[in-house]
mmCIF file of C-alpha atoms and ligand atoms in Angstrom:
data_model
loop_
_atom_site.group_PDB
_atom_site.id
_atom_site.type_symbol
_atom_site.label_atom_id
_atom_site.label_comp_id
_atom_site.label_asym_id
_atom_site.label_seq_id
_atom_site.Cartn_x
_atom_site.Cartn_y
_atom_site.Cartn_z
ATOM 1 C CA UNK A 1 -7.506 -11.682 -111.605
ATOM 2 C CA UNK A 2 -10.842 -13.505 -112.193
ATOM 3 C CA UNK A 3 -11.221 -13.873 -116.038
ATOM 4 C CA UNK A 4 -7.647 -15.816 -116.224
ATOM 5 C CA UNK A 5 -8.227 -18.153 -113.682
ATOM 6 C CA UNK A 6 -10.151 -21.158 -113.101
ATOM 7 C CA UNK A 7 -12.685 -21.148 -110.154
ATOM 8 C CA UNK A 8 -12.553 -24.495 -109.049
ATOM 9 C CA UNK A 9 -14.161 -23.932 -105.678
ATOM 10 C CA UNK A 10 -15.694 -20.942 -103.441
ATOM 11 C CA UNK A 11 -15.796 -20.637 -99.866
ATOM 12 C CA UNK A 12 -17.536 -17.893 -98.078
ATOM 13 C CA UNK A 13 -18.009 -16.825 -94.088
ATOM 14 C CA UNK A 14 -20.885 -15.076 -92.827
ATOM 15 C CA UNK A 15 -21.168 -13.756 -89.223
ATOM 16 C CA UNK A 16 -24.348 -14.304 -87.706
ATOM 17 C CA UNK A 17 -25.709 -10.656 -87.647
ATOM 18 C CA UNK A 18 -29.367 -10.423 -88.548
ATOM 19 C CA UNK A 19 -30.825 -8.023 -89.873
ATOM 20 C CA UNK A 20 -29.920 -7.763 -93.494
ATOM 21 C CA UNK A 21 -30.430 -5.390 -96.186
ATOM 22 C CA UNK A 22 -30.488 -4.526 -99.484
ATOM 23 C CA UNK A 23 -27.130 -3.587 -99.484
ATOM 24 C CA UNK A 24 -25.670 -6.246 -98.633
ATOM 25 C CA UNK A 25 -28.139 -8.575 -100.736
ATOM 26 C CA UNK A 26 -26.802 -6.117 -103.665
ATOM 27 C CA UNK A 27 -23.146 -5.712 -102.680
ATOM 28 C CA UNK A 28 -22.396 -9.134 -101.274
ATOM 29 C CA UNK A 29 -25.447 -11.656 -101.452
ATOM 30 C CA UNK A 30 -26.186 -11.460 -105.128
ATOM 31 C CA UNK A 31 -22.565 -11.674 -106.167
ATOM 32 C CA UNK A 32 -22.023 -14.984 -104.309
ATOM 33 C CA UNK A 33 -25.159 -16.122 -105.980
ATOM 34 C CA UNK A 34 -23.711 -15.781 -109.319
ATOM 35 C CA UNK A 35 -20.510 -16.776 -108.280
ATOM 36 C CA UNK A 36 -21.770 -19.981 -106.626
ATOM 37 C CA UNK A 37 -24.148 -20.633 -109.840
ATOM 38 C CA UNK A 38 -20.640 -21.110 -111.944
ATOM 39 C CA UNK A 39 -18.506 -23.238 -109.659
ATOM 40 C CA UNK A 40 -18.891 -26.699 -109.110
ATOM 41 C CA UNK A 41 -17.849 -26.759 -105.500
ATOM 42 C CA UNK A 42 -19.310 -24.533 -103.008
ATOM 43 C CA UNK A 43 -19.395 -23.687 -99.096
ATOM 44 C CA UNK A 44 -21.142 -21.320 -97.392
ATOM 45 C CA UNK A 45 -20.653 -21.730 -93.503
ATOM 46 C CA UNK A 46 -21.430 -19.495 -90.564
ATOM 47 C CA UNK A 47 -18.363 -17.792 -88.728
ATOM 48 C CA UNK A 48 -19.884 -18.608 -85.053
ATOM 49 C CA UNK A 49 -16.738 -19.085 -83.204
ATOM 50 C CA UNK A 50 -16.008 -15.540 -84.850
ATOM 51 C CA UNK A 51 -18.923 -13.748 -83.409
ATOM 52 C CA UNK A 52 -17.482 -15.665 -80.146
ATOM 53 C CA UNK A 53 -14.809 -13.054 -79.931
ATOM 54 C CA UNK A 54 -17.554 -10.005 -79.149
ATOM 55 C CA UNK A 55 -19.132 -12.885 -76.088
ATOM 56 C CA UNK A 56 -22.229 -11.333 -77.126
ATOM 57 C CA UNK A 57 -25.480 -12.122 -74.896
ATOM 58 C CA UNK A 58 -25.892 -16.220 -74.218
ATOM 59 C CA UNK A 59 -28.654 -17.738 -77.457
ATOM 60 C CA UNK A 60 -27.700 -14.369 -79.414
ATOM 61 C CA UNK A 61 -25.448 -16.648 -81.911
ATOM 62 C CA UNK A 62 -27.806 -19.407 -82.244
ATOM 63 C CA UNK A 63 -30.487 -16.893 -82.910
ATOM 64 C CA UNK A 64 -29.061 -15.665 -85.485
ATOM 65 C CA UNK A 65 -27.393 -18.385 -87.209
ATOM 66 C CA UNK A 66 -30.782 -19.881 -87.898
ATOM 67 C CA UNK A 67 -32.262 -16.519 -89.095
ATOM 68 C CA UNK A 68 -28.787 -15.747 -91.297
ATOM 69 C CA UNK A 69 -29.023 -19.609 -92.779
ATOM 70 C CA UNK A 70 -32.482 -18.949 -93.265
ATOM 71 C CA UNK A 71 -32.459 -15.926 -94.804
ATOM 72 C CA UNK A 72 -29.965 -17.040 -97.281
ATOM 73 C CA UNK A 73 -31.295 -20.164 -98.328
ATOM 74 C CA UNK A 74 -34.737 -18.280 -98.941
ATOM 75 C CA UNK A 75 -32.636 -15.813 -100.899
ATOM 76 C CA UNK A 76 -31.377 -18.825 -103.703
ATOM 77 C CA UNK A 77 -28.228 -20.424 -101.846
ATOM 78 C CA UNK A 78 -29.029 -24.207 -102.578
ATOM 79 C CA UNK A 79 -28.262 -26.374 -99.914
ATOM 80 C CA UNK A 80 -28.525 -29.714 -102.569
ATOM 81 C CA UNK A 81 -25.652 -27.571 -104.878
ATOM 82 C CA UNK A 82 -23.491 -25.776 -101.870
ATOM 83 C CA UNK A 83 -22.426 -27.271 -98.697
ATOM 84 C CA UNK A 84 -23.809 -25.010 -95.968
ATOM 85 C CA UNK A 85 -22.212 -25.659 -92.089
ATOM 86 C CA UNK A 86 -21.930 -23.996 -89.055
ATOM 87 C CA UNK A 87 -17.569 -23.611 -88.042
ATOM 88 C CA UNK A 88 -18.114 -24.436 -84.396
ATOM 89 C CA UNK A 89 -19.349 -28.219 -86.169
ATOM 90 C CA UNK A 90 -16.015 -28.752 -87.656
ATOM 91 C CA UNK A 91 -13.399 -29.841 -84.852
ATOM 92 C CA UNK A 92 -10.398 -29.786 -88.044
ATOM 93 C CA UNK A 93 -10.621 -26.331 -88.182
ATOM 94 C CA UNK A 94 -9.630 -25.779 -84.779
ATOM 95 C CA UNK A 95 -6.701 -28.338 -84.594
ATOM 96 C CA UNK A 96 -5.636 -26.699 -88.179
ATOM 97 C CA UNK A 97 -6.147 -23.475 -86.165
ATOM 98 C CA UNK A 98 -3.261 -24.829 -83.564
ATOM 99 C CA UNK A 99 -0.672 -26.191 -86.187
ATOM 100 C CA UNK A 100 -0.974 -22.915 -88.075
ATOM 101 C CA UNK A 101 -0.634 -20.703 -84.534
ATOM 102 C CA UNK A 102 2.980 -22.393 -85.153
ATOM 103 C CA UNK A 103 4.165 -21.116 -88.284
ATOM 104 C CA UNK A 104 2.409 -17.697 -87.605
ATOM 105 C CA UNK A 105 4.698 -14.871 -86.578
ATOM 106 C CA UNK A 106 3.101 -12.428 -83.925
ATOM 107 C CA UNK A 107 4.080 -9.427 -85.707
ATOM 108 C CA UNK A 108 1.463 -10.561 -88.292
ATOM 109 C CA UNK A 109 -1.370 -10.259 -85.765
ATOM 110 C CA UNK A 110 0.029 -6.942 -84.623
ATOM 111 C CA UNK A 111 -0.612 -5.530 -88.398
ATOM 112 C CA UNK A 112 -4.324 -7.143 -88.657
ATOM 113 C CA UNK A 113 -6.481 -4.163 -88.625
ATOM 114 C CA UNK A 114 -9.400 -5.182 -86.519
ATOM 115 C CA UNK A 115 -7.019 -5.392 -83.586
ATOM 116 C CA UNK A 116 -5.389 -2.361 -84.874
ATOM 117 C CA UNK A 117 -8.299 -0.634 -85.039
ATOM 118 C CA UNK A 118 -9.093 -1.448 -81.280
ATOM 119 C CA UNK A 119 -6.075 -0.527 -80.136
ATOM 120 C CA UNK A 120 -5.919 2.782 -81.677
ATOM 121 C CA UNK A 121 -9.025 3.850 -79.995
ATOM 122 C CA UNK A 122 -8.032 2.600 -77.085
ATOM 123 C CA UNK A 123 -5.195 5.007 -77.347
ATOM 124 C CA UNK A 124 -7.449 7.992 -78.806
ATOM 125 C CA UNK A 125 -9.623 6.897 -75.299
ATOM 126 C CA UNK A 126 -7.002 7.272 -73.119
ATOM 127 C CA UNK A 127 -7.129 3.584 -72.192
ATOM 128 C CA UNK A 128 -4.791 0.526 -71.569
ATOM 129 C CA UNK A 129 -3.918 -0.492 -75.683
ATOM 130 C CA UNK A 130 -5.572 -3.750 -74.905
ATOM 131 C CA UNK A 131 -8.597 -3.229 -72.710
ATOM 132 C CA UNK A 132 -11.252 -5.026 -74.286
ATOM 133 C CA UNK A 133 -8.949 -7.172 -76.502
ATOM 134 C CA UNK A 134 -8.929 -10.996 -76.364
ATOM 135 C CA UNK A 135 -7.097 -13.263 -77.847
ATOM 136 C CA UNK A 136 -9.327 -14.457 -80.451
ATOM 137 C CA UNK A 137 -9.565 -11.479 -81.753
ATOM 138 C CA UNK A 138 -5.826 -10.798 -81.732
ATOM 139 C CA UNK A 139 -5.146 -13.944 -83.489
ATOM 140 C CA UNK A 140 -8.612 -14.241 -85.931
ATOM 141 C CA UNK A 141 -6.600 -14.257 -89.071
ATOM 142 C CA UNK A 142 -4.655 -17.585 -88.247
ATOM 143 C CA UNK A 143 -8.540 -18.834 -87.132
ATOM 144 C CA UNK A 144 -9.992 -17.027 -90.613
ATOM 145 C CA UNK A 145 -7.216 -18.605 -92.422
ATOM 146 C CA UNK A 146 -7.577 -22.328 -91.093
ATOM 147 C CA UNK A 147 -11.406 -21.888 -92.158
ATOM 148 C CA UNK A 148 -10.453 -21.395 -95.467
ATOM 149 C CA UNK A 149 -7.407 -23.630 -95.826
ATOM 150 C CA UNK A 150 -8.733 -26.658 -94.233
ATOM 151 C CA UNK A 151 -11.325 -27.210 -97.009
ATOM 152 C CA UNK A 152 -8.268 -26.052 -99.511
ATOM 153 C CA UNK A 153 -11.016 -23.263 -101.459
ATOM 154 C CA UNK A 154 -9.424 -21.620 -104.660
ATOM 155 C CA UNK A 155 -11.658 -18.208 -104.413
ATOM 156 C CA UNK A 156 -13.403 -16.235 -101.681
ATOM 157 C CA UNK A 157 -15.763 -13.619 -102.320
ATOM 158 C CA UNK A 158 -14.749 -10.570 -99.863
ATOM 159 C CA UNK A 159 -15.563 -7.182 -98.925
ATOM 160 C CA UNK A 160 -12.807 -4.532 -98.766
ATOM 161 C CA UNK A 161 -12.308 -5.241 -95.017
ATOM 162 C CA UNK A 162 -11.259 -9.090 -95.468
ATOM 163 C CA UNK A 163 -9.036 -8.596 -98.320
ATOM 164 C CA UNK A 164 -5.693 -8.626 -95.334
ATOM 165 C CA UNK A 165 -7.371 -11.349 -93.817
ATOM 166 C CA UNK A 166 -6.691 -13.276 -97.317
ATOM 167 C CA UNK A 167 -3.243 -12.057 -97.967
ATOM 168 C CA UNK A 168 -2.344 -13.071 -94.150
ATOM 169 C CA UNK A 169 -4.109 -16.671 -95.323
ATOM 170 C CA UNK A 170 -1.819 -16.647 -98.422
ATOM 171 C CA UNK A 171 1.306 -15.845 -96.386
ATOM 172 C CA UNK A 172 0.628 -18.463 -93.816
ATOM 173 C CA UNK A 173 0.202 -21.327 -96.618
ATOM 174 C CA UNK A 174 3.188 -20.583 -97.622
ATOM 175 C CA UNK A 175 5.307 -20.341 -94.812
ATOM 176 C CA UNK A 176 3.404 -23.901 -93.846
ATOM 177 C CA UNK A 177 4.735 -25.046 -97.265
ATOM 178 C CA UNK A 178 8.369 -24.203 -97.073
ATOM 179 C CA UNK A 179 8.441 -25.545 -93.888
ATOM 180 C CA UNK A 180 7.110 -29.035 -94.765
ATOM 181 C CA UNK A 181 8.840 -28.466 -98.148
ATOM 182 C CA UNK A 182 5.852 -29.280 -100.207
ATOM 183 C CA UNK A 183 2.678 -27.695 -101.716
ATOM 184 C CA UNK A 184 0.130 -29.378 -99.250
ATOM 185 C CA UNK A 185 -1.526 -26.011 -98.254
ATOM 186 C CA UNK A 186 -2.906 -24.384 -101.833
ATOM 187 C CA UNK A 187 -2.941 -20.730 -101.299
ATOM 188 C CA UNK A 188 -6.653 -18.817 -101.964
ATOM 189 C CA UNK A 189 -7.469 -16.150 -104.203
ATOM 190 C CA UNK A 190 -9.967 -13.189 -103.124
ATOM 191 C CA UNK A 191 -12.690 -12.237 -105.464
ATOM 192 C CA UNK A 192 -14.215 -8.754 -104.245
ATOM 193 C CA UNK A 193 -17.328 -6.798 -106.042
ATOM 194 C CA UNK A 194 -18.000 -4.242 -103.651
ATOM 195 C CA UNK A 195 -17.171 -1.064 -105.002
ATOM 196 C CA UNK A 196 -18.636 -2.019 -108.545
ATOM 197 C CA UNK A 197 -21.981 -2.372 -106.622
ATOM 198 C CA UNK A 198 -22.044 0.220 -103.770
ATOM 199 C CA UNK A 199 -26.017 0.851 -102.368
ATOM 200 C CA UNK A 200 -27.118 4.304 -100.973
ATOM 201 C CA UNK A 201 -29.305 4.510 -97.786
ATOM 202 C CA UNK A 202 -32.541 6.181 -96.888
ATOM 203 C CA UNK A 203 -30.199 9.656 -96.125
ATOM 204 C CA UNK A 204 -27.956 9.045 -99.705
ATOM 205 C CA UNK A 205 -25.447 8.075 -97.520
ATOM 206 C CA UNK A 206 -23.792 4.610 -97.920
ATOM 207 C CA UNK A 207 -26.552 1.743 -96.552
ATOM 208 C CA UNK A 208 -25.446 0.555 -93.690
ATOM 209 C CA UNK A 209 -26.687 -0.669 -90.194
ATOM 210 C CA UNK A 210 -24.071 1.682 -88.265
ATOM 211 C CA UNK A 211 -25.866 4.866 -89.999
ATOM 212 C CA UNK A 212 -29.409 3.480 -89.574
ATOM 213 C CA UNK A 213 -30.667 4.291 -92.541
ATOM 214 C CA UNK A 214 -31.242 0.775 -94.230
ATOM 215 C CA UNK A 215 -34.247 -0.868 -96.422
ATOM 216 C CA UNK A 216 -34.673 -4.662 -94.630
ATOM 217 C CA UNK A 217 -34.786 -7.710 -96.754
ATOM 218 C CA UNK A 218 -36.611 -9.585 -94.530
ATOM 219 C CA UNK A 219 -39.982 -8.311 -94.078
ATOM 220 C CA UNK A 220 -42.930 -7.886 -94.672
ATOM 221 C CA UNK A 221 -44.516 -5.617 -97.469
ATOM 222 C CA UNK A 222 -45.693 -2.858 -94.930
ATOM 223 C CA UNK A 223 -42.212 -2.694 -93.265
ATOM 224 C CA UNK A 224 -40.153 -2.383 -96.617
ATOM 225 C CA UNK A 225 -42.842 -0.020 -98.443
ATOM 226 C CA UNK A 226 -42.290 2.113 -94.987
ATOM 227 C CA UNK A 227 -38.944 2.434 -95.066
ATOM 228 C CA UNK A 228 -38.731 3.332 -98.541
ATOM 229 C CA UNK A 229 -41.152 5.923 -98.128
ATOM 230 C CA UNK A 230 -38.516 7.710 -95.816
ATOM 231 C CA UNK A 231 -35.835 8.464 -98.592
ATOM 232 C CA UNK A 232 -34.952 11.887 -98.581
ATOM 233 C CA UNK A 233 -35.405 13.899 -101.279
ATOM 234 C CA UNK A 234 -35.119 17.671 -102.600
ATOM 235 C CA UNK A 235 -37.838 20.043 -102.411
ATOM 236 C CA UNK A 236 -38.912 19.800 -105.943
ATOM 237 C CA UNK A 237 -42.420 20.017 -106.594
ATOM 238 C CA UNK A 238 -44.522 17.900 -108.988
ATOM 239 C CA UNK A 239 -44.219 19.941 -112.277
ATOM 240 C CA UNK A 240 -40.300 20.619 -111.978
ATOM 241 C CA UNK A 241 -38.058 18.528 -113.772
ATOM 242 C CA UNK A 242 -35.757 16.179 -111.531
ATOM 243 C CA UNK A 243 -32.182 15.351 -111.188
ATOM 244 C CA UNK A 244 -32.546 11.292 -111.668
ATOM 245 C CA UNK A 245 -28.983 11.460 -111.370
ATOM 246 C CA UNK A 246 -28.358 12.408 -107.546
ATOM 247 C CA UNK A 247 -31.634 11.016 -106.749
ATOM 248 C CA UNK A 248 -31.407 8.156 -103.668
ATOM 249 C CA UNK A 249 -34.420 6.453 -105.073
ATOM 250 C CA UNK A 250 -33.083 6.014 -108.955
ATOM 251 C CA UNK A 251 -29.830 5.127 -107.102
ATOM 252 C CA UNK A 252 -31.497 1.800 -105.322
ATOM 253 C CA UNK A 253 -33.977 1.546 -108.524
ATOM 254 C CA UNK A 254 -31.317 0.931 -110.914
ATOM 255 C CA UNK A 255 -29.870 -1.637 -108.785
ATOM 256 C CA UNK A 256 -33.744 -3.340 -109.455
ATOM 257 C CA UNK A 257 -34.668 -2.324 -113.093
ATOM 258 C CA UNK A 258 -37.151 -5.256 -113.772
ATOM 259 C CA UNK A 259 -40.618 -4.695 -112.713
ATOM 260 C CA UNK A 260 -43.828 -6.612 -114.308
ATOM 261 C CA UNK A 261 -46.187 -3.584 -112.974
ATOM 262 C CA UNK A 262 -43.947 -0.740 -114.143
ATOM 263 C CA UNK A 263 -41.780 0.191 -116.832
ATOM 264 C CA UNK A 264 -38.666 1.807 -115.456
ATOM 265 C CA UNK A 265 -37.076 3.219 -118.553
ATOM 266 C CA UNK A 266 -39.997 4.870 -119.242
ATOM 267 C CA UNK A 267 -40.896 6.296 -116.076
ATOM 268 C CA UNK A 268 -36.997 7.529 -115.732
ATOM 269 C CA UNK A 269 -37.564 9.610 -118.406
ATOM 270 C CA UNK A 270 -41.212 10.768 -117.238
ATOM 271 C CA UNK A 271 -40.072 11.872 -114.144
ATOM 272 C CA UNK A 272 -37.257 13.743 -115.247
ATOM 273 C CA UNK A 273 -39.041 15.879 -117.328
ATOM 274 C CA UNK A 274 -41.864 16.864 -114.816
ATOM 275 C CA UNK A 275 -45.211 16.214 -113.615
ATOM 276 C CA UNK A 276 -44.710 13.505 -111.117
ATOM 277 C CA UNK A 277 -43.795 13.610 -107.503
ATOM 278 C CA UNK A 278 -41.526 11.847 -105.490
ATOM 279 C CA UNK A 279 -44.122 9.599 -103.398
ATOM 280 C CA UNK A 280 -44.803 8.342 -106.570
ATOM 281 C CA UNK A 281 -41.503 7.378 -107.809
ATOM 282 C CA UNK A 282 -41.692 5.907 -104.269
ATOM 283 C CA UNK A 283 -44.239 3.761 -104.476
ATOM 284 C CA UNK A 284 -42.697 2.723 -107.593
ATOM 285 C CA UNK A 285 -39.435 1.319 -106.332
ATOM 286 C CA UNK A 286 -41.479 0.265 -103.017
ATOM 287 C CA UNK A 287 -43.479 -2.042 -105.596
ATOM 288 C CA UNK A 288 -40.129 -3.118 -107.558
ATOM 289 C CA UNK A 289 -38.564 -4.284 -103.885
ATOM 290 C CA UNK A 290 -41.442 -5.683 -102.765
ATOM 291 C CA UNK A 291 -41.814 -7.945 -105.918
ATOM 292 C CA UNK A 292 -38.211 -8.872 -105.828
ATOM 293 C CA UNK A 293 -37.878 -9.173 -102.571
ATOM 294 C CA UNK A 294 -41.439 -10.716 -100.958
ATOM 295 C CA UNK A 295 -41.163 -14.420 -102.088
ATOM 296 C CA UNK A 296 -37.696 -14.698 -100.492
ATOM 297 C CA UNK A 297 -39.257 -13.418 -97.134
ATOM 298 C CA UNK A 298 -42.438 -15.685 -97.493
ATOM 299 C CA UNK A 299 -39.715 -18.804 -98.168
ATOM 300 C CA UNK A 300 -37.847 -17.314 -95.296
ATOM 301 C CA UNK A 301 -40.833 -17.388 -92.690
ATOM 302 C CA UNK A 302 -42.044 -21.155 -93.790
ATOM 303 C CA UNK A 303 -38.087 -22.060 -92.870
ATOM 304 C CA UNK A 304 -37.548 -20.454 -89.905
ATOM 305 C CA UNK A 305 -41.235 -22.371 -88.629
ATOM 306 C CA UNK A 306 -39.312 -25.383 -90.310
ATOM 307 C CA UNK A 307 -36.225 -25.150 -87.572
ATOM 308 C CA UNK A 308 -35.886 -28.819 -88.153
ATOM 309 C CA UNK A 309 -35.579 -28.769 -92.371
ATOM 310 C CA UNK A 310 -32.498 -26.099 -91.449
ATOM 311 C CA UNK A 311 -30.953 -28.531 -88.389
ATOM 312 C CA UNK A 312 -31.212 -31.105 -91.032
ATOM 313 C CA UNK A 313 -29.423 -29.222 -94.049
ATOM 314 C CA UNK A 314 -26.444 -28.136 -91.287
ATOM 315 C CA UNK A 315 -26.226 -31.826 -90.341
ATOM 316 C CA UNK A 316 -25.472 -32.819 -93.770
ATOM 317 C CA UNK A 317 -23.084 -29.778 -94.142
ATOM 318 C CA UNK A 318 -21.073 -30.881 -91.653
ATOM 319 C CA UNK A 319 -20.788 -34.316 -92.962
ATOM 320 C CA UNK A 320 -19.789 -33.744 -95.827
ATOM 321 C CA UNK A 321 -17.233 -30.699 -95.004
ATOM 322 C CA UNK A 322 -15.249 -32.930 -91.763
ATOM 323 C CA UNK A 323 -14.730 -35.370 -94.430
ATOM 324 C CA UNK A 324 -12.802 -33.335 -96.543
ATOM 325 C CA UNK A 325 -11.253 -31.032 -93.436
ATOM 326 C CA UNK A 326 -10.095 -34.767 -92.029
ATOM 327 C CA UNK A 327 -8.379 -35.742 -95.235
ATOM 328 C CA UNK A 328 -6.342 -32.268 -95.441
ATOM 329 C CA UNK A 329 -5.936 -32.617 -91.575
ATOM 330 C CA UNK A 330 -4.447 -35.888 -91.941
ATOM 331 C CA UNK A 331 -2.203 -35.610 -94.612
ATOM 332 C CA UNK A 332 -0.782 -31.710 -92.968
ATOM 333 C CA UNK A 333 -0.339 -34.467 -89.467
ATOM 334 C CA UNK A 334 1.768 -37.045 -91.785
ATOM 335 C CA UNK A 335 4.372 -33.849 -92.152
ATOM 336 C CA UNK A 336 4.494 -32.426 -89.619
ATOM 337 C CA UNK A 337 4.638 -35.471 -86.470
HETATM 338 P P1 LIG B 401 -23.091 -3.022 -92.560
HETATM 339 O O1 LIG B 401 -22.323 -1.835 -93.139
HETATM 340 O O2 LIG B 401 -24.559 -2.827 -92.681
HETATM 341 O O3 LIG B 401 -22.651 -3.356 -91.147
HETATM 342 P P2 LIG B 401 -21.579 -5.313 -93.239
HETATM 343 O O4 LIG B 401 -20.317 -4.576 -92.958
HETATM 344 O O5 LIG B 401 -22.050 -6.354 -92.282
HETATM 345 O O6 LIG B 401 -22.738 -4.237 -93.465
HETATM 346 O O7 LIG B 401 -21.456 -5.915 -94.703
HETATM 347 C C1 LIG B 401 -21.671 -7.247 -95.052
HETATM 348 C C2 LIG B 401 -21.419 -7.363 -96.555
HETATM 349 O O8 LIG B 401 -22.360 -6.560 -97.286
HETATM 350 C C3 LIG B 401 -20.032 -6.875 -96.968
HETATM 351 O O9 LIG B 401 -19.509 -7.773 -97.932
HETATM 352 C C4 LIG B 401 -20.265 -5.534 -97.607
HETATM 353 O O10 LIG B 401 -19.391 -5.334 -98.669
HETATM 354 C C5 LIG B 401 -21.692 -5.638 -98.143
HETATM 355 N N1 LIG B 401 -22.353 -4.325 -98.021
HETATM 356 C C6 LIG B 401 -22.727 -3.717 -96.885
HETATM 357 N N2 LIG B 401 -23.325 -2.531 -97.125
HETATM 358 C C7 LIG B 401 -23.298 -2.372 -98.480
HETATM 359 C C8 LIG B 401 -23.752 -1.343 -99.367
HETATM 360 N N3 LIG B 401 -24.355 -0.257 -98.919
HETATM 361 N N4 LIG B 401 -23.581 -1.524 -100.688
HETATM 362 C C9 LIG B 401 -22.970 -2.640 -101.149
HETATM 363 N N5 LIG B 401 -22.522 -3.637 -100.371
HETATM 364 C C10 LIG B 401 -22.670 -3.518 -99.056
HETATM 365 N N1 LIG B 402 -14.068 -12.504 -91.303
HETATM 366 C C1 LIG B 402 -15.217 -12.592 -92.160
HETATM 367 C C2 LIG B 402 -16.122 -11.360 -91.918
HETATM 368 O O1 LIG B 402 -15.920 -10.641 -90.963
HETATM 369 C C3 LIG B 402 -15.995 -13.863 -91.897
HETATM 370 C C4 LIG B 402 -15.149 -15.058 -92.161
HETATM 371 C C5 LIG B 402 -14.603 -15.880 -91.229
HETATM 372 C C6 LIG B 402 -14.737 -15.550 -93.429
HETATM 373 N N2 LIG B 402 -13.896 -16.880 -91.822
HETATM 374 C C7 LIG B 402 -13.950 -16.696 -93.166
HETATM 375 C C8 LIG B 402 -14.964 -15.136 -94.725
HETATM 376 C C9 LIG B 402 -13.367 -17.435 -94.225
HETATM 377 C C10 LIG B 402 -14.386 -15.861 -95.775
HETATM 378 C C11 LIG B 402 -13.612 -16.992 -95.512
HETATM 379 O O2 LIG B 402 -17.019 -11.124 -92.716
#
């Protein structure tokens, strides 16, 4: 879908979670990188009145939208190339957010899957279908979708699990559009990379937080080497040859396969002949992580002691994103009223 089409801009949401890890850095982080590297219009913004939905503890979202802005500007996003905002500092959205509710049917919501997906186990639980449910998260879609079509972005890079989100975006542009009669709303494209660039855990299993079993990007040295040091392995001793295929740690170490201390290739083929033991290969791809990952984390720490340089950067965000939000909000009014 990608190679014929022109990316003229990219938009992409991120929830304030903390902790991140390598997985996502490899799955999601890294492709946006790239992605935002080719395209002359970018915007990265943080999903806040998302995380809303889960009313998590009072200061958890602020907390961690100045870690997760943060942690991605340390990681290469460049707040002088890509507008970076917070969604709770763009009032458009919301009105857009009300206009859309309009031309929304509710049988549209019913199909989303996260409020599917609560109301099945609510079901499997024996439970009213919509204990715990609240509206926001019964209509997110129309809220997802007014993110997106507010700033009118051509491609957003998604994981599996937003890829309905987009095609519910899609449908309500269009239904906007043959109601006003005329292309104001432009429909988005979804670019997704995930399952070209899936990341094993400590335990081989996927990396993910739910399963615990993650390597952290931002930490120290100690912390990182630690976890590492945790993969599970076979029982092979030194002297037998190994299976580099199955292994957890070539998994992650191809992902990684320049290192100034080490030679990879070399040691790949080493180690699957014999004679070296899996705390080395270890320390290897400890030492690989460490060097790719440590100067992002030292950036990280001088930014998040900088709270003001990221307050700044968010200001200027904003500015420049209501701008173009109030134009599209504007001319939407003009058809509608
Ligand atoms: P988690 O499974 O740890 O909760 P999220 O669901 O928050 O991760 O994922 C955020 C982004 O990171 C998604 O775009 C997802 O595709 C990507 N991602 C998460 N885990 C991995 C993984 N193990 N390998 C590749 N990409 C991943
Ligand atoms: N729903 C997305 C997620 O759970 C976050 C998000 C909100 C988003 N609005 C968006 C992503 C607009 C892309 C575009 O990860």
């Amino acid at each position: 879908m990608i190679e014929k089409t022109v990316i003229s801009s990219i938009l992409t949401g991120i929830k304030p979670s903390g902790d991140l890890h390598i997985g996502n850095y490899v799955g999601a982080i890294k492709p946006m990188l790239d992605l935002f590297e080719k395209t002359e219009r970018s915007f990265l913004f943080v999903a806040n009145a998302h995380s809303l939905n889960g009313l998590p503890p009072l200061g958890n979202i602020k907390k961690q939208t100045i870690q997760q802005v943060a942690s991605y500007i340390a990681l290469g996003v460049d707040p002088e190339k890509t507008h970076i905002y917070l969604q709770s500092d763009i009032p458009e959205v919301f009105e857009l957010n009300t206009i859309l509710s309009a031309v929304t049917p509710k049988s549209w919501m019913n199909k989303a899957h996260a409020y599917k997906d609560s109301v099945s186990k609510n079901i499997e639980n024996k439970k009213d279908v919509d204990e715990n449910v609240n509206m926001g998260l019964y209509t997110y879609p129309i809220l997802m979708a007014s993110d997106i079509l507010a700033i009118g972005a051509s491609h957003i890079p998604v994981g599996e699990d937003q890829i309905q989100h987009i095609e519910i975006t899609r449908d309500i542009a269009d239904r906007f559009n043959h109601y006003v009669q005329r292309d104001i709303l432009a429909t988005p494209e979804y670019i997704t990379t995930e399952n070209q660039n899936t990341i094993v855990g400590i335990d081989g299993r996927k990396m993910s937080k739910s399963y615990n079993n993650v390597i952290p990007l931002m930490t120290s040295i100690e912390e990182r080497t630690k976890a590492v040091m945790k993969i599970t392995t076979d029982s092979k001793g030194i002297d037998d040859p190994k299976d580099i295929e199955n292994s957890t740690i070539f998994k992650i170490l191809d992902c990684f396969p320049q290192s100034s201390r080490h030679n990879i290739e070399e040691f790949k083929n080493n180690f699957a002949v014999g004679g070296i033991g899996y705390g080395q290969a270890k320390q290897i791809l400890a030492d690989t992580l460490n060097e790719y990952f440590n100067p992002a984390f030292e950036r990280y720490q001088k930014l998040m002691q900088n709270s003001d340089e990221i307050e700044r950067i968010l200001a200027d965000g904003s500015t420049a994103v209501r701008k173009i939000a109030r134009e599209k909000l504007i001319k939407i009014k003009e058809n509608i009223y």
